[in-house]
Coordinates of C-alpha atoms in Angstrom, one line a residue:
Chain A
M1 CA 18.5 43.9 -35.0
N2 CA 15.4 45.5 -33.9
R3 CA 15.8 49.2 -33.0
I4 CA 14.9 51.7 -35.5
S5 CA 18.0 53.8 -34.8
E6 CA 20.2 50.9 -35.6
Y7 CA 18.8 50.7 -39.2
S8 CA 19.2 54.5 -39.7
A9 CA 22.7 54.4 -38.3
L10 CA 23.4 51.6 -41.0
A11 CA 22.0 53.6 -43.7
E12 CA 23.9 56.7 -42.5
A13 CA 27.1 54.9 -42.4
E14 CA 26.6 53.6 -46.0
I15 CA 25.7 57.0 -47.3
R16 CA 29.0 58.5 -45.7
A17 CA 30.9 55.7 -47.4
L18 CA 29.7 56.8 -50.8
D19 CA 32.7 57.7 -53.1
F20 CA 32.5 59.9 -56.0
P21 CA 34.9 60.9 -58.9
K22 CA 37.0 64.0 -57.9
D23 CA 39.2 66.3 -60.0
E24 CA 37.6 67.1 -63.3
F25 CA 34.2 65.9 -62.7
D26 CA 34.0 67.5 -59.3
G27 CA 31.6 70.2 -60.6
L28 CA 29.2 67.3 -61.2
Y29 CA 29.6 65.2 -58.3
A30 CA 30.4 67.6 -55.4
P31 CA 26.8 68.9 -55.5
V32 CA 25.6 65.2 -55.4
A33 CA 27.7 64.4 -52.3
Y34 CA 26.5 67.6 -50.7
G35 CA 23.0 66.7 -51.3
M36 CA 23.4 63.3 -49.8
Q37 CA 25.1 64.9 -46.6
A38 CA 21.9 66.8 -45.9
G39 CA 21.1 64.4 -42.8
G40 CA 17.7 64.2 -41.8
K41 CA 15.9 61.1 -40.6
R42 CA 16.8 58.8 -43.3
L43 CA 13.3 57.3 -43.2
R44 CA 13.2 55.9 -46.6
P45 CA 16.3 53.8 -46.4
T46 CA 15.7 52.9 -42.7
L47 CA 12.2 51.6 -43.8
L48 CA 13.8 49.6 -46.6
L49 CA 16.3 48.0 -44.6
M50 CA 13.7 47.1 -41.9
A51 CA 11.6 45.4 -44.6
A52 CA 14.7 43.5 -45.9
D53 CA 15.5 42.3 -42.2
A54 CA 12.0 41.4 -41.5
F55 CA 11.4 39.1 -44.3
G56 CA 15.1 37.9 -44.9
K57 CA 17.2 38.8 -41.8
C58 CA 19.5 40.4 -44.4
P59 CA 19.6 44.1 -44.1
E60 CA 23.3 44.1 -45.2
K61 CA 22.2 42.9 -48.8
A62 CA 19.9 45.9 -48.9
L63 CA 22.3 48.6 -48.0
R64 CA 23.1 49.8 -51.5
P65 CA 19.5 49.9 -52.7
A66 CA 18.8 51.7 -49.4
V67 CA 21.3 54.4 -50.4
G68 CA 19.6 54.4 -53.8
I69 CA 16.2 55.3 -52.4
E70 CA 17.7 58.1 -50.3
M71 CA 19.6 59.2 -53.4
F72 CA 16.3 59.3 -55.4
H73 CA 14.6 61.2 -52.5
N74 CA 17.4 63.9 -52.2
F75 CA 17.3 64.1 -56.1
T76 CA 13.7 65.2 -55.9
L77 CA 14.4 67.6 -53.0
L78 CA 17.1 69.1 -55.2
H79 CA 14.9 69.9 -58.2
D80 CA 11.9 70.8 -56.1
D81 CA 14.2 73.4 -54.5
V82 CA 15.1 74.9 -57.9
M83 CA 11.3 74.9 -58.9
D84 CA 10.3 76.5 -55.6
K85 CA 13.4 78.8 -55.5
S86 CA 14.2 77.9 -52.0
D87 CA 17.5 79.1 -50.7
L88 CA 17.6 76.9 -47.6
R89 CA 17.0 73.5 -46.6
R90 CA 17.5 72.1 -43.0
G91 CA 19.5 75.4 -42.4
R92 CA 21.9 74.9 -45.1
P93 CA 22.2 76.7 -48.6
T94 CA 20.4 74.5 -51.2
V95 CA 22.4 73.3 -54.1
H96 CA 21.4 75.9 -56.7
S97 CA 22.0 78.7 -54.2
K98 CA 25.5 77.4 -53.2
W99 CA 26.4 76.6 -56.9
D100 CA 23.9 77.8 -59.6
E101 CA 20.6 76.5 -61.2
N102 CA 22.1 74.8 -64.2
T103 CA 24.5 72.8 -61.7
A104 CA 21.4 71.9 -59.6
I105 CA 19.6 70.6 -62.6
L106 CA 22.5 68.5 -64.0
S107 CA 23.7 67.1 -60.9
G108 CA 19.9 66.2 -60.0
D109 CA 19.7 64.4 -63.2
T110 CA 23.0 62.5 -62.2
M111 CA 21.6 61.6 -58.8
L112 CA 18.5 60.0 -60.6
T113 CA 20.8 57.8 -62.6
L114 CA 23.0 56.9 -59.7
A115 CA 20.0 56.1 -57.6
T116 CA 18.8 53.6 -60.3
K117 CA 22.2 52.1 -60.4
L118 CA 22.2 51.6 -56.7
I119 CA 18.8 50.2 -56.7
S120 CA 19.9 47.7 -59.3
E121 CA 22.5 46.2 -56.9
V122 CA 20.3 43.2 -56.1
D123 CA 20.3 39.5 -57.1
D124 CA 19.4 39.0 -60.7
S125 CA 16.4 37.0 -59.8
I126 CA 14.7 40.1 -58.5
L127 CA 16.2 42.7 -60.5
R128 CA 13.1 43.2 -62.6
P129 CA 10.5 43.5 -60.0
V130 CA 12.8 45.9 -57.9
L131 CA 13.6 48.1 -60.9
D132 CA 9.8 48.2 -62.0
T133 CA 8.8 49.1 -58.4
F134 CA 11.5 51.9 -58.3
N135 CA 10.5 53.4 -61.8
D136 CA 6.8 53.2 -61.0
Q137 CA 7.2 54.9 -57.8
A138 CA 9.4 57.5 -59.5
L139 CA 6.6 58.4 -62.0
R140 CA 4.0 58.7 -59.1
V141 CA 6.3 61.2 -57.4
Y142 CA 6.5 63.2 -60.6
E143 CA 2.6 63.1 -60.9
G144 CA 2.4 64.3 -57.2
Q145 CA 4.8 67.0 -57.7
R146 CA 2.8 68.1 -60.8
L147 CA -0.5 68.2 -58.9
D148 CA 1.2 70.1 -56.3
M149 CA 2.3 72.7 -58.6
D150 CA -1.1 72.8 -60.3
F151 CA -2.7 73.4 -56.8
E152 CA -0.6 76.5 -56.4
N153 CA -2.8 78.1 -59.3
L154 CA -6.2 77.0 -57.6
D155 CA -8.2 79.0 -54.9
E156 CA -9.5 75.9 -53.6
V157 CA -8.5 72.1 -53.9
D158 CA -10.7 69.3 -53.5
F159 CA -9.9 67.3 -50.5
D160 CA -9.8 64.0 -52.3
R161 CA -7.4 65.3 -54.8
Y162 CA -5.1 66.7 -52.0
I163 CA -5.1 63.0 -50.6
E164 CA -4.4 61.8 -54.0
M165 CA -1.6 64.3 -54.2
I166 CA 0.2 63.2 -51.0
K167 CA -0.4 59.5 -51.8
A168 CA 1.8 60.1 -55.1
K169 CA 4.3 62.6 -53.8
T170 CA 5.2 61.2 -50.4
G171 CA 3.3 57.8 -50.1
A172 CA 4.6 56.1 -53.3
L173 CA 8.4 56.6 -52.3
L174 CA 7.8 55.0 -48.9
G175 CA 5.7 52.2 -50.5
G176 CA 8.3 51.6 -53.0
A177 CA 11.1 51.5 -50.3
A178 CA 9.2 49.2 -48.1
K179 CA 8.2 46.9 -51.3
I180 CA 11.8 46.9 -52.6
G181 CA 13.2 46.0 -49.0
A182 CA 10.6 43.1 -48.9
L183 CA 11.6 41.8 -52.3
I184 CA 15.3 41.8 -51.2
G185 CA 14.3 39.9 -48.2
G186 CA 12.6 37.3 -50.2
A187 CA 9.0 38.2 -49.6
S188 CA 6.4 36.8 -51.8
S189 CA 4.9 39.3 -54.3
E190 CA 1.6 39.4 -52.3
D191 CA 3.5 40.3 -49.2
A192 CA 5.6 42.7 -51.1
D193 CA 2.5 44.5 -52.3
R194 CA 1.2 44.6 -48.7
M195 CA 4.3 46.3 -47.6
Y196 CA 3.9 48.9 -50.5
D197 CA 0.5 49.6 -48.9
F198 CA 2.1 49.9 -45.5
G199 CA 4.5 52.5 -46.8
M200 CA 2.0 54.4 -48.8
M201 CA -0.4 54.8 -45.7
L202 CA 2.6 55.6 -43.5
G203 CA 3.6 58.2 -46.1
V204 CA 0.1 59.8 -46.1
A205 CA 0.1 59.8 -42.2
F206 CA 3.5 61.3 -42.2
Q207 CA 2.6 64.2 -44.6
I208 CA -0.5 65.1 -42.8
E209 CA 1.6 65.2 -39.5
D210 CA 4.2 67.5 -41.5
D211 CA 1.4 69.8 -42.5
Y212 CA 0.1 69.9 -38.9
L213 CA 3.6 70.6 -37.4
D214 CA 4.4 73.4 -39.7
T215 CA 1.8 75.3 -38.2
F216 CA 1.4 73.7 -34.5
G217 CA 4.9 72.4 -34.2
N218 CA 7.9 73.5 -32.1
A219 CA 10.4 75.4 -34.2
D220 CA 13.4 73.8 -32.4
T221 CA 12.5 70.2 -33.1
F222 CA 10.7 70.8 -36.5
G223 CA 13.9 72.2 -38.0
K224 CA 12.1 75.0 -39.9
P225 CA 10.3 78.1 -39.0
I226 CA 6.7 77.7 -37.9
G227 CA 3.9 79.2 -40.2
G228 CA 5.9 78.8 -43.5
D229 CA 3.0 77.1 -45.2
I230 CA 0.5 79.7 -44.0
N231 CA 2.6 82.6 -45.3
N232 CA 3.0 80.9 -48.7
N233 CA -0.7 80.0 -48.9
K234 CA 0.2 76.4 -49.4
K235 CA -2.5 74.0 -50.0
T236 CA -1.9 71.7 -46.9
F237 CA -4.0 69.4 -45.1
L238 CA -5.0 72.0 -42.6
M239 CA -6.1 74.4 -45.3
V240 CA -7.7 72.1 -47.5
K241 CA -9.7 70.2 -45.0
A242 CA -10.8 73.3 -43.1
I243 CA -12.1 74.9 -46.5
A244 CA -13.9 71.6 -47.1
M245 CA -15.5 71.6 -43.7
G246 CA -17.1 75.0 -44.6
G247 CA -19.1 77.4 -42.3
P248 CA -18.3 80.9 -41.1
N249 CA -14.8 79.9 -39.9
A250 CA -14.0 78.6 -43.3
D251 CA -15.2 81.9 -44.8
A252 CA -13.0 83.7 -42.1
L253 CA -10.0 81.4 -43.3
K254 CA -10.5 82.4 -46.9
A255 CA -10.4 86.0 -46.0
A256 CA -7.3 85.7 -43.9
L257 CA -5.5 83.9 -46.6
R258 CA -5.6 87.1 -48.6
M259 CA -3.7 88.9 -45.8
P260 CA -0.1 89.8 -46.6
A261 CA 2.5 87.4 -45.4
G262 CA 3.9 88.0 -41.9
P263 CA 3.4 87.1 -38.0
T264 CA -0.1 88.8 -38.1
K265 CA -1.3 86.4 -40.8
V266 CA 0.3 83.3 -39.1
K267 CA -1.4 84.2 -35.8
T268 CA -4.7 84.9 -37.4
V269 CA -4.9 81.6 -39.6
T270 CA -3.6 79.6 -36.6
R271 CA -6.5 80.9 -34.4
I272 CA -9.1 79.9 -36.9
Y273 CA -7.7 76.6 -37.3
E274 CA -7.7 76.2 -33.5
A275 CA -11.4 77.6 -33.4
M276 CA -12.3 74.9 -36.0
G277 CA -10.5 72.1 -33.9
M278 CA -8.0 71.3 -36.5
P279 CA -5.4 70.0 -34.2
A280 CA -7.8 67.2 -33.3
V281 CA -9.2 66.7 -36.8
S282 CA -5.5 66.3 -38.0
K283 CA -4.7 63.9 -35.1
A284 CA -7.7 61.9 -36.1
E285 CA -6.6 61.6 -39.6
V286 CA -3.0 60.7 -38.9
A287 CA -4.4 58.0 -36.6
A288 CA -6.8 56.7 -39.3
Y289 CA -4.0 56.4 -41.8
S290 CA -1.7 54.9 -39.1
S291 CA -4.3 52.3 -38.7
K292 CA -4.5 51.5 -42.4
A293 CA -0.7 51.1 -42.4
L294 CA -1.0 48.7 -39.3
A295 CA -3.8 46.8 -41.0
A296 CA -1.5 46.3 -44.2
I297 CA 1.1 44.8 -42.0
K298 CA -1.1 42.4 -40.2
K299 CA -2.2 41.0 -43.6
T300 CA 1.5 39.9 -44.4
S301 CA 2.9 36.6 -43.4
L302 CA 5.2 38.3 -41.0
S303 CA 5.3 37.1 -37.4
D304 CA 4.0 39.2 -34.6
E305 CA 7.5 39.8 -33.5
A306 CA 8.5 41.1 -37.0
R307 CA 5.4 43.2 -37.3
E308 CA 6.3 44.9 -33.9
A309 CA 9.4 46.8 -35.5
F310 CA 6.8 48.6 -38.0
R311 CA 4.5 49.4 -35.2
K312 CA 7.2 51.1 -33.5
L313 CA 8.2 53.1 -36.6
I314 CA 4.7 54.5 -36.8
D315 CA 4.8 55.3 -33.0
K316 CA 8.2 57.1 -33.5
L317 CA 6.8 59.0 -36.5
I318 CA 3.6 60.1 -34.7
V319 CA 5.2 60.9 -31.5
R320 CA 6.3 64.0 -33.2
T321 CA 2.8 65.5 -32.8
K322 CA 3.1 65.5 -29.1
Chain B
M1 CA 15.7 45.1 -94.1
N2 CA 18.9 47.0 -95.0
R3 CA 18.0 50.5 -95.9
I4 CA 18.8 53.2 -93.3
S5 CA 15.6 54.8 -94.1
E6 CA 13.5 51.7 -93.1
Y7 CA 15.1 51.7 -89.7
S8 CA 14.5 55.2 -89.0
A9 CA 10.9 54.9 -90.3
L10 CA 10.3 52.1 -88.0
A11 CA 11.6 54.1 -85.0
E12 CA 9.5 57.1 -86.1
A13 CA 6.4 54.8 -86.2
E14 CA 7.0 53.5 -82.7
I15 CA 7.7 56.9 -81.3
R16 CA 4.2 58.0 -82.8
A17 CA 2.5 55.2 -81.3
L18 CA 3.6 56.2 -77.7
D19 CA 0.6 56.7 -75.5
F20 CA 0.7 59.0 -72.5
P21 CA -1.8 59.4 -69.7
K22 CA -4.2 62.4 -70.4
D23 CA -6.5 64.5 -68.2
E24 CA -5.3 65.3 -64.9
F25 CA -1.5 64.4 -65.6
D26 CA -1.6 66.2 -68.9
G27 CA 0.6 69.0 -67.4
L28 CA 3.3 66.3 -66.8
Y29 CA 3.0 64.2 -70.0
A30 CA 1.9 66.8 -72.8
P31 CA 5.5 68.2 -72.6
V32 CA 7.0 64.7 -72.9
A33 CA 4.9 64.0 -76.0
Y34 CA 5.8 67.3 -77.4
G35 CA 9.5 66.8 -76.8
M36 CA 9.4 63.4 -78.6
Q37 CA 7.5 64.9 -81.5
A38 CA 10.5 67.0 -82.4
G39 CA 11.4 65.0 -85.3
G40 CA 15.0 65.0 -86.5
K41 CA 17.1 62.1 -87.8
R42 CA 16.2 59.6 -85.2
L43 CA 19.9 58.7 -85.5
R44 CA 20.2 56.9 -82.0
P45 CA 17.3 54.6 -82.3
T46 CA 18.0 53.9 -86.0
L47 CA 21.6 52.8 -84.9
L48 CA 20.1 50.6 -82.1
L49 CA 17.6 49.0 -84.5
M50 CA 20.4 48.4 -87.2
A51 CA 22.7 46.7 -84.5
A52 CA 19.7 44.4 -83.4
D53 CA 19.0 43.4 -86.8
A54 CA 22.8 42.9 -87.8
F55 CA 23.4 40.4 -85.0
G56 CA 19.9 38.8 -84.5
K57 CA 17.7 39.7 -87.4
C58 CA 15.3 40.9 -84.7
P59 CA 14.6 44.7 -85.1
E60 CA 11.0 44.3 -83.8
K61 CA 12.4 43.1 -80.5
A62 CA 14.4 46.4 -80.1
L63 CA 11.8 48.8 -80.9
R64 CA 10.8 49.8 -77.3
P65 CA 14.4 50.1 -76.1
A66 CA 15.1 52.2 -79.3
V67 CA 12.4 54.5 -78.4
G68 CA 13.9 54.5 -74.8
I69 CA 17.2 55.6 -76.2
E70 CA 15.5 58.6 -78.2
M71 CA 13.5 59.6 -75.1
F72 CA 16.7 59.8 -73.2
H73 CA 18.2 61.9 -76.0
N74 CA 15.2 64.1 -75.9
F75 CA 15.4 64.4 -72.2
T76 CA 19.0 65.7 -72.4
L77 CA 17.9 68.3 -75.0
L78 CA 15.0 69.5 -72.9
H79 CA 17.2 70.0 -69.8
D80 CA 20.0 71.5 -72.0
D81 CA 17.6 74.0 -73.4
V82 CA 16.7 75.1 -69.8
M83 CA 20.3 75.5 -69.0
D84 CA 21.1 77.3 -72.3
K85 CA 18.0 79.5 -72.1
S86 CA 17.4 78.4 -75.7
D87 CA 13.9 79.5 -76.9
L88 CA 13.9 77.6 -80.2
R89 CA 14.8 74.0 -81.3
R90 CA 14.4 72.7 -85.0
G91 CA 12.2 75.9 -85.4
R92 CA 9.8 75.0 -82.5
P93 CA 9.5 76.7 -79.2
T94 CA 11.4 74.7 -76.6
V95 CA 9.4 73.1 -73.7
H96 CA 10.4 75.8 -71.1
S97 CA 9.4 78.6 -73.7
K98 CA 6.2 76.9 -74.4
W99 CA 5.2 76.0 -70.8
D100 CA 7.7 77.2 -68.2
E101 CA 11.1 76.2 -66.7
N102 CA 9.6 74.2 -63.8
T103 CA 7.5 72.2 -66.3
A104 CA 10.6 71.4 -68.3
I105 CA 12.6 70.3 -65.3
L106 CA 9.9 68.0 -64.2
S107 CA 8.8 66.7 -67.5
G108 CA 12.5 66.0 -68.2
D109 CA 12.8 63.9 -65.1
T110 CA 9.8 62.1 -66.1
M111 CA 11.5 61.4 -69.6
L112 CA 14.5 60.0 -67.9
T113 CA 12.5 57.4 -65.9
L114 CA 10.4 56.7 -68.8
A115 CA 13.5 56.1 -71.0
T116 CA 14.8 53.6 -68.4
K117 CA 11.4 51.8 -68.3
L118 CA 11.5 51.5 -72.2
I119 CA 15.2 50.5 -72.3
S120 CA 14.2 47.8 -69.7
E121 CA 11.7 46.2 -72.0
V122 CA 14.2 43.3 -72.9
D123 CA 14.6 39.7 -72.1
D124 CA 15.5 39.0 -68.4
S125 CA 18.6 37.3 -69.7
I126 CA 20.1 40.5 -70.9
L127 CA 18.4 43.0 -68.5
R128 CA 21.6 43.6 -66.5
P129 CA 24.1 44.4 -69.2
V130 CA 21.5 46.5 -71.1
L131 CA 20.6 48.5 -67.9
D132 CA 24.3 48.9 -67.0
T133 CA 25.2 50.1 -70.5
F134 CA 22.2 52.5 -70.5
N135 CA 23.2 54.0 -66.9
D136 CA 26.8 54.2 -67.6
Q137 CA 26.2 56.2 -70.9
A138 CA 24.0 58.4 -69.1
L139 CA 26.6 59.3 -66.6
R140 CA 29.1 59.8 -69.4
V141 CA 26.5 62.2 -71.1
Y142 CA 26.2 64.2 -67.9
E143 CA 30.0 64.5 -67.3
G144 CA 30.2 65.6 -71.0
Q145 CA 27.6 68.3 -70.4
R146 CA 29.4 69.4 -67.3
L147 CA 32.7 69.7 -69.3
D148 CA 30.9 71.8 -71.9
M149 CA 29.5 74.0 -69.2
D150 CA 32.9 74.4 -67.6
F151 CA 34.4 75.3 -71.0
E152 CA 32.2 78.5 -71.2
N153 CA 34.1 79.8 -68.5
L154 CA 37.5 79.3 -69.9
D155 CA 39.4 81.6 -72.5
E156 CA 41.2 78.5 -74.1
V157 CA 40.3 74.8 -74.1
D158 CA 42.8 72.1 -74.5
F159 CA 42.1 70.1 -77.7
D160 CA 42.3 66.7 -76.0
R161 CA 39.8 68.0 -73.3
Y162 CA 37.4 69.1 -76.1
I163 CA 37.6 65.6 -77.7
E164 CA 37.2 64.1 -74.3
M165 CA 34.1 66.3 -73.8
I166 CA 32.4 65.2 -77.2
K167 CA 33.3 61.7 -76.6
A168 CA 31.1 62.0 -73.3
K169 CA 28.4 64.3 -74.4
T170 CA 27.9 62.8 -77.8
G171 CA 29.8 59.7 -78.4
A172 CA 28.7 57.8 -75.3
L173 CA 24.9 57.8 -76.3
L174 CA 25.7 56.5 -79.7
G175 CA 28.0 53.9 -78.2
G176 CA 25.3 52.9 -75.7
A177 CA 22.7 52.7 -78.5
A178 CA 24.9 50.4 -80.7
K179 CA 25.9 48.2 -77.7
I180 CA 22.2 47.8 -76.5
G181 CA 21.1 46.9 -80.0
A182 CA 23.8 44.3 -80.4
L183 CA 23.0 42.9 -77.0
I184 CA 19.5 42.6 -78.0
G185 CA 20.6 40.8 -81.2
G186 CA 22.3 38.3 -79.1
A187 CA 25.8 39.6 -79.7
S188 CA 28.6 38.2 -77.5
S189 CA 30.0 40.7 -74.9
E190 CA 33.0 41.3 -77.0
D191 CA 31.1 42.2 -80.2
A192 CA 28.8 44.4 -78.1
D193 CA 31.9 46.4 -76.7
R194 CA 33.2 46.7 -80.5
M195 CA 29.9 48.2 -81.3
Y196 CA 30.2 50.6 -78.5
D197 CA 33.5 51.6 -79.9
F198 CA 31.8 51.9 -83.4
G199 CA 29.1 54.1 -82.0
M200 CA 31.5 56.3 -80.0
M201 CA 33.8 57.1 -82.8
L202 CA 30.9 57.8 -85.1
G203 CA 29.5 60.2 -82.5
V204 CA 32.9 62.0 -82.4
A205 CA 32.9 62.2 -86.2
F206 CA 29.3 63.4 -86.3
Q207 CA 30.0 66.1 -83.7
I208 CA 33.0 67.4 -85.5
E209 CA 31.0 67.6 -88.6
D210 CA 28.1 69.4 -86.6
D211 CA 30.6 71.9 -85.4
Y212 CA 31.8 72.4 -89.1
L213 CA 28.5 72.8 -90.5
D214 CA 27.4 75.6 -88.0
T215 CA 29.9 77.8 -89.6
F216 CA 30.3 76.3 -93.2
G217 CA 27.0 74.5 -93.7
N218 CA 23.8 75.5 -95.8
A219 CA 21.2 77.1 -93.6
D220 CA 18.4 75.3 -95.4
T221 CA 19.7 71.9 -94.9
F222 CA 21.5 72.5 -91.6
G223 CA 18.2 73.5 -89.9
K224 CA 19.5 76.4 -87.9
P225 CA 21.1 79.7 -88.5
I226 CA 24.7 79.5 -89.6
G227 CA 27.3 81.3 -87.3
G228 CA 25.4 80.8 -84.0
D229 CA 28.5 79.0 -82.5
I230 CA 30.8 82.0 -83.5
N231 CA 28.4 84.6 -82.1
N232 CA 28.2 82.4 -78.7
N233 CA 31.9 82.1 -78.6
K234 CA 31.2 78.3 -78.3
K235 CA 34.1 76.1 -77.8
T236 CA 33.6 74.0 -81.1
F237 CA 36.1 71.8 -82.9
L238 CA 36.8 74.7 -85.2
M239 CA 37.7 77.1 -82.5
V240 CA 39.7 74.7 -80.2
K241 CA 41.6 73.3 -83.0
A242 CA 42.4 76.7 -84.8
I243 CA 43.8 78.0 -81.5
A244 CA 45.8 74.9 -80.9
M245 CA 47.5 75.2 -84.1
G246 CA 48.8 78.7 -83.1
G247 CA 50.5 81.3 -85.0
P248 CA 49.3 84.8 -86.4
N249 CA 46.0 83.5 -87.6
A250 CA 45.3 82.0 -84.2
D251 CA 46.1 85.4 -82.7
A252 CA 43.8 87.2 -85.1
L253 CA 41.1 84.5 -84.1
K254 CA 41.3 85.3 -80.4
A255 CA 41.1 89.0 -81.3
A256 CA 38.0 88.5 -83.4
L257 CA 36.3 86.4 -80.6
R258 CA 36.1 89.5 -78.6
M259 CA 34.0 91.3 -81.1
P260 CA 30.4 91.9 -80.4
A261 CA 28.0 89.3 -81.8
G262 CA 26.6 90.1 -85.4
P263 CA 27.1 89.2 -89.0
T264 CA 30.6 91.0 -89.1
K265 CA 32.1 88.8 -86.4
V266 CA 30.7 85.9 -88.2
K267 CA 32.3 87.0 -91.4
T268 CA 35.7 87.9 -89.9
V269 CA 36.0 84.6 -88.0
T270 CA 34.9 82.5 -90.9
R271 CA 37.6 84.2 -93.1
I272 CA 40.2 83.4 -90.4
Y273 CA 39.1 79.8 -90.4
E274 CA 39.3 79.6 -94.1
A275 CA 42.8 81.1 -94.1
M276 CA 43.8 78.5 -91.6
G277 CA 42.4 75.6 -93.9
M278 CA 40.0 74.7 -91.1
P279 CA 37.5 73.2 -93.6
A280 CA 40.2 70.7 -94.7
V281 CA 41.3 70.1 -91.3
S282 CA 37.8 69.5 -90.1
K283 CA 37.2 67.0 -93.0
A284 CA 40.5 65.1 -92.2
E285 CA 39.5 64.8 -88.5
V286 CA 36.0 63.6 -89.5
A287 CA 37.6 60.9 -91.8
A288 CA 40.0 59.8 -89.1
Y289 CA 37.1 59.1 -86.6
S290 CA 35.1 57.4 -89.4
S291 CA 38.0 55.1 -90.1
K292 CA 38.1 54.4 -86.4
A293 CA 34.4 53.5 -86.4
L294 CA 34.8 51.2 -89.4
A295 CA 37.7 49.5 -87.7
A296 CA 35.7 48.8 -84.8
I297 CA 32.9 47.3 -86.9
K298 CA 35.7 45.0 -88.7
K299 CA 36.8 43.6 -85.4
T300 CA 33.3 42.2 -84.9
S301 CA 32.2 38.8 -86.1
L302 CA 29.7 40.4 -88.4
S303 CA 29.7 39.2 -92.1
D304 CA 30.7 41.6 -94.8
E305 CA 27.1 42.0 -95.8
A306 CA 25.9 43.1 -92.3
R307 CA 29.0 45.4 -92.0
E308 CA 27.9 47.3 -95.1
A309 CA 24.8 48.7 -93.5
F310 CA 27.1 50.6 -90.9
R311 CA 29.4 51.8 -93.7
K312 CA 26.4 53.3 -95.4
L313 CA 25.4 54.8 -92.2
I314 CA 28.9 56.7 -91.9
D315 CA 28.5 57.7 -95.5
K316 CA 25.0 59.0 -95.0
L317 CA 26.1 61.1 -92.0
I318 CA 29.3 62.4 -93.6
V319 CA 27.8 63.4 -97.0
R320 CA 26.4 66.3 -94.9
T321 CA 29.8 68.1 -95.4
K322 CA 29.6 68.2 -99.1

C-alpha cells in the first residue's frame, strides 16, 4: 500500500464500522457517533496507519488505534466547540447546538475514554509506550488549548509563544499519531521518537497553512468562510508574525483590528497583510517546517522508498496553498 | 495496617504531595489542584488501598493508582457541577464559579487524562486488566450520569431504572476502585471480580444512604443543606420508591412535588415520607445492599481477619444514618 488515499479510506471504513450501544444510552452515544461522522481529511489516523505500514507492513494491526486517535481529535473538537460557542463545524450543527451543552460535555468525556480504549488495542509488549505517548500528547493538547484561550485576552502575543501554542495544540497530536503507528509497526524507540518529531513539525506547517488559508484561501475548497479569523481578532500566524515584524504596516494592522467585524474589516486587514508580503512570509515558514519534518524522517532507519510516502503526505498538505 | 482512618490518611498525604506545573500552564493545573483539595472522605482511594493491603499487604504500591481513582472522581464532580450549574461544593466555590465554565471543562479533561496516567502506574503484568477496569467503570459512570440527566425530564422514574442508574453512577467507580486495588495486591481475577461486586453493592447502599440523609440527616454532619433534593424535585431513592409504593400518600407526594421550592415544600414532602415509613424502608434497603456487599467479600479467598476491615468500612458508612 502506498497511496495516501488508500490509508485514509481504510481509516474511514473502520470509523464507519464503529458500533455503539443503542436504546437507553442513545443519549450518550448518538452524539459520539455524530461527532465521528464529521468526515474531514482523517489526517491523524492516516498518518498513524502510514507509520505502522512503513515500519511493519501492518496497517491492519493499527486500525483500532487509528480510530482512537481520530476519536481523541473529535473529542477535542466537540469540547472546543462548546468553549467557543460555535454552532457550525464543516457545515453541520455542532453537538451542543444539535443537542445541548451538557450532552456535549458528557459525550465528549465518553469519547476521551473510548479513545483510550481504542488506543490500547495493541500487543501487550507495547501497551505501556503507546499509552504513555497517547496520554502525554493529550496533556500537550490541553496545554495548547489553554494557551490559545489565554491569548484571547492579550492584545499582543509573542511569536515564540504562538509557535509553542501550535506545537502543543496541533503538533503533539500528529506527533503522537506518527509515534504510535511506528511503535505498532515495531520501530525502535529512537525511530519512534523521530516519527514524533516528523508529526510535530508537520503539524506546525499544517497549522500555519490553515491560518494562511483562513485569509487567503478559496472558500469552496477551504470548507469555511474566508476571513473568520480576522473578524474574531484571532491570534493567528499572520497576525502574530505581522505584528512581530513591526513598522508602519504593523501599526496600521493594530488600528484595523479595532474595526467592527464585517467585510470592510476583512478587506482592510487582508490588504495590510498583502502589503507586508505575508503570503510569501507564510509560505516560507510552512516550507521551513516541512523541511524540518523531512529531516526527521531522514534520521530514521526507513528506506528511501518508505520515506517517499511521508514526502508525498507533506506535498499533499502543502499543495493546499496553491 | 487495619484502621480505615490510616488508609484514608495515606491517600490524603499522597494527594497533598501531588505536584503540578506552575507558571505558564497555571491556568490549566491550578483548577486541577483546587479540585483535588476539596477534601471529603476519600472513600474511593481508601477502598483501593484497603483492597491492595488485604490481598498483597502492599498499600504503598497502590498509592498512585489510589490518587488516580480520586482524580477521576473529582473530574466527574467538576464536570457535573458545570452541568448542574452548582456554585458551591462542600462549602467552597466550584471551579466554574471560581474561574469560568471553559476552564472547568478543559481542566476536567486534563484530570481525566491525569487520572489515566496515575492508574497506569502499576506493574506491566497487570497494566491491561487495571486499565480495562478503569476505562469500563468510567463508561458506566457516564452512562449513569446520562440516565440521571434523562430522569430530570421524566415525571416518574421506574424503580429498577433508578437502581440501575446508581449502580452505574456511583457503584461502578467503587467497584472499580476495589477491583484495581485487589489486582495490585495480586488477587486472582475471580477474587478481583468479587471485590468489584463488593464495591458495587457498597456504592448502592452508600447512595441510598446519601439520598436518605439529604432529607433526614443532620445539616452539620451531612455537609450541605437538608432538603435540597426535595426543592430540586430530584429523583432520589425516597421519591422513586415512595411513588412506586403507590396509594393515597404517593398521590399526595406527587401533588406536593408541584409546590414551589422553599421550607414549606420541604416540610410537606418530609411529612409524607414519614407517613409512608420511608426512613425504615430506606434503612432496610441500605441493609439489604450492605448484606450483598458482605456476601461478595465472603466469596473471596480472603481470611476472616482480612474481611473484617471491609465489614468495618460498611459499618462506618452506615453509621451515618443513626
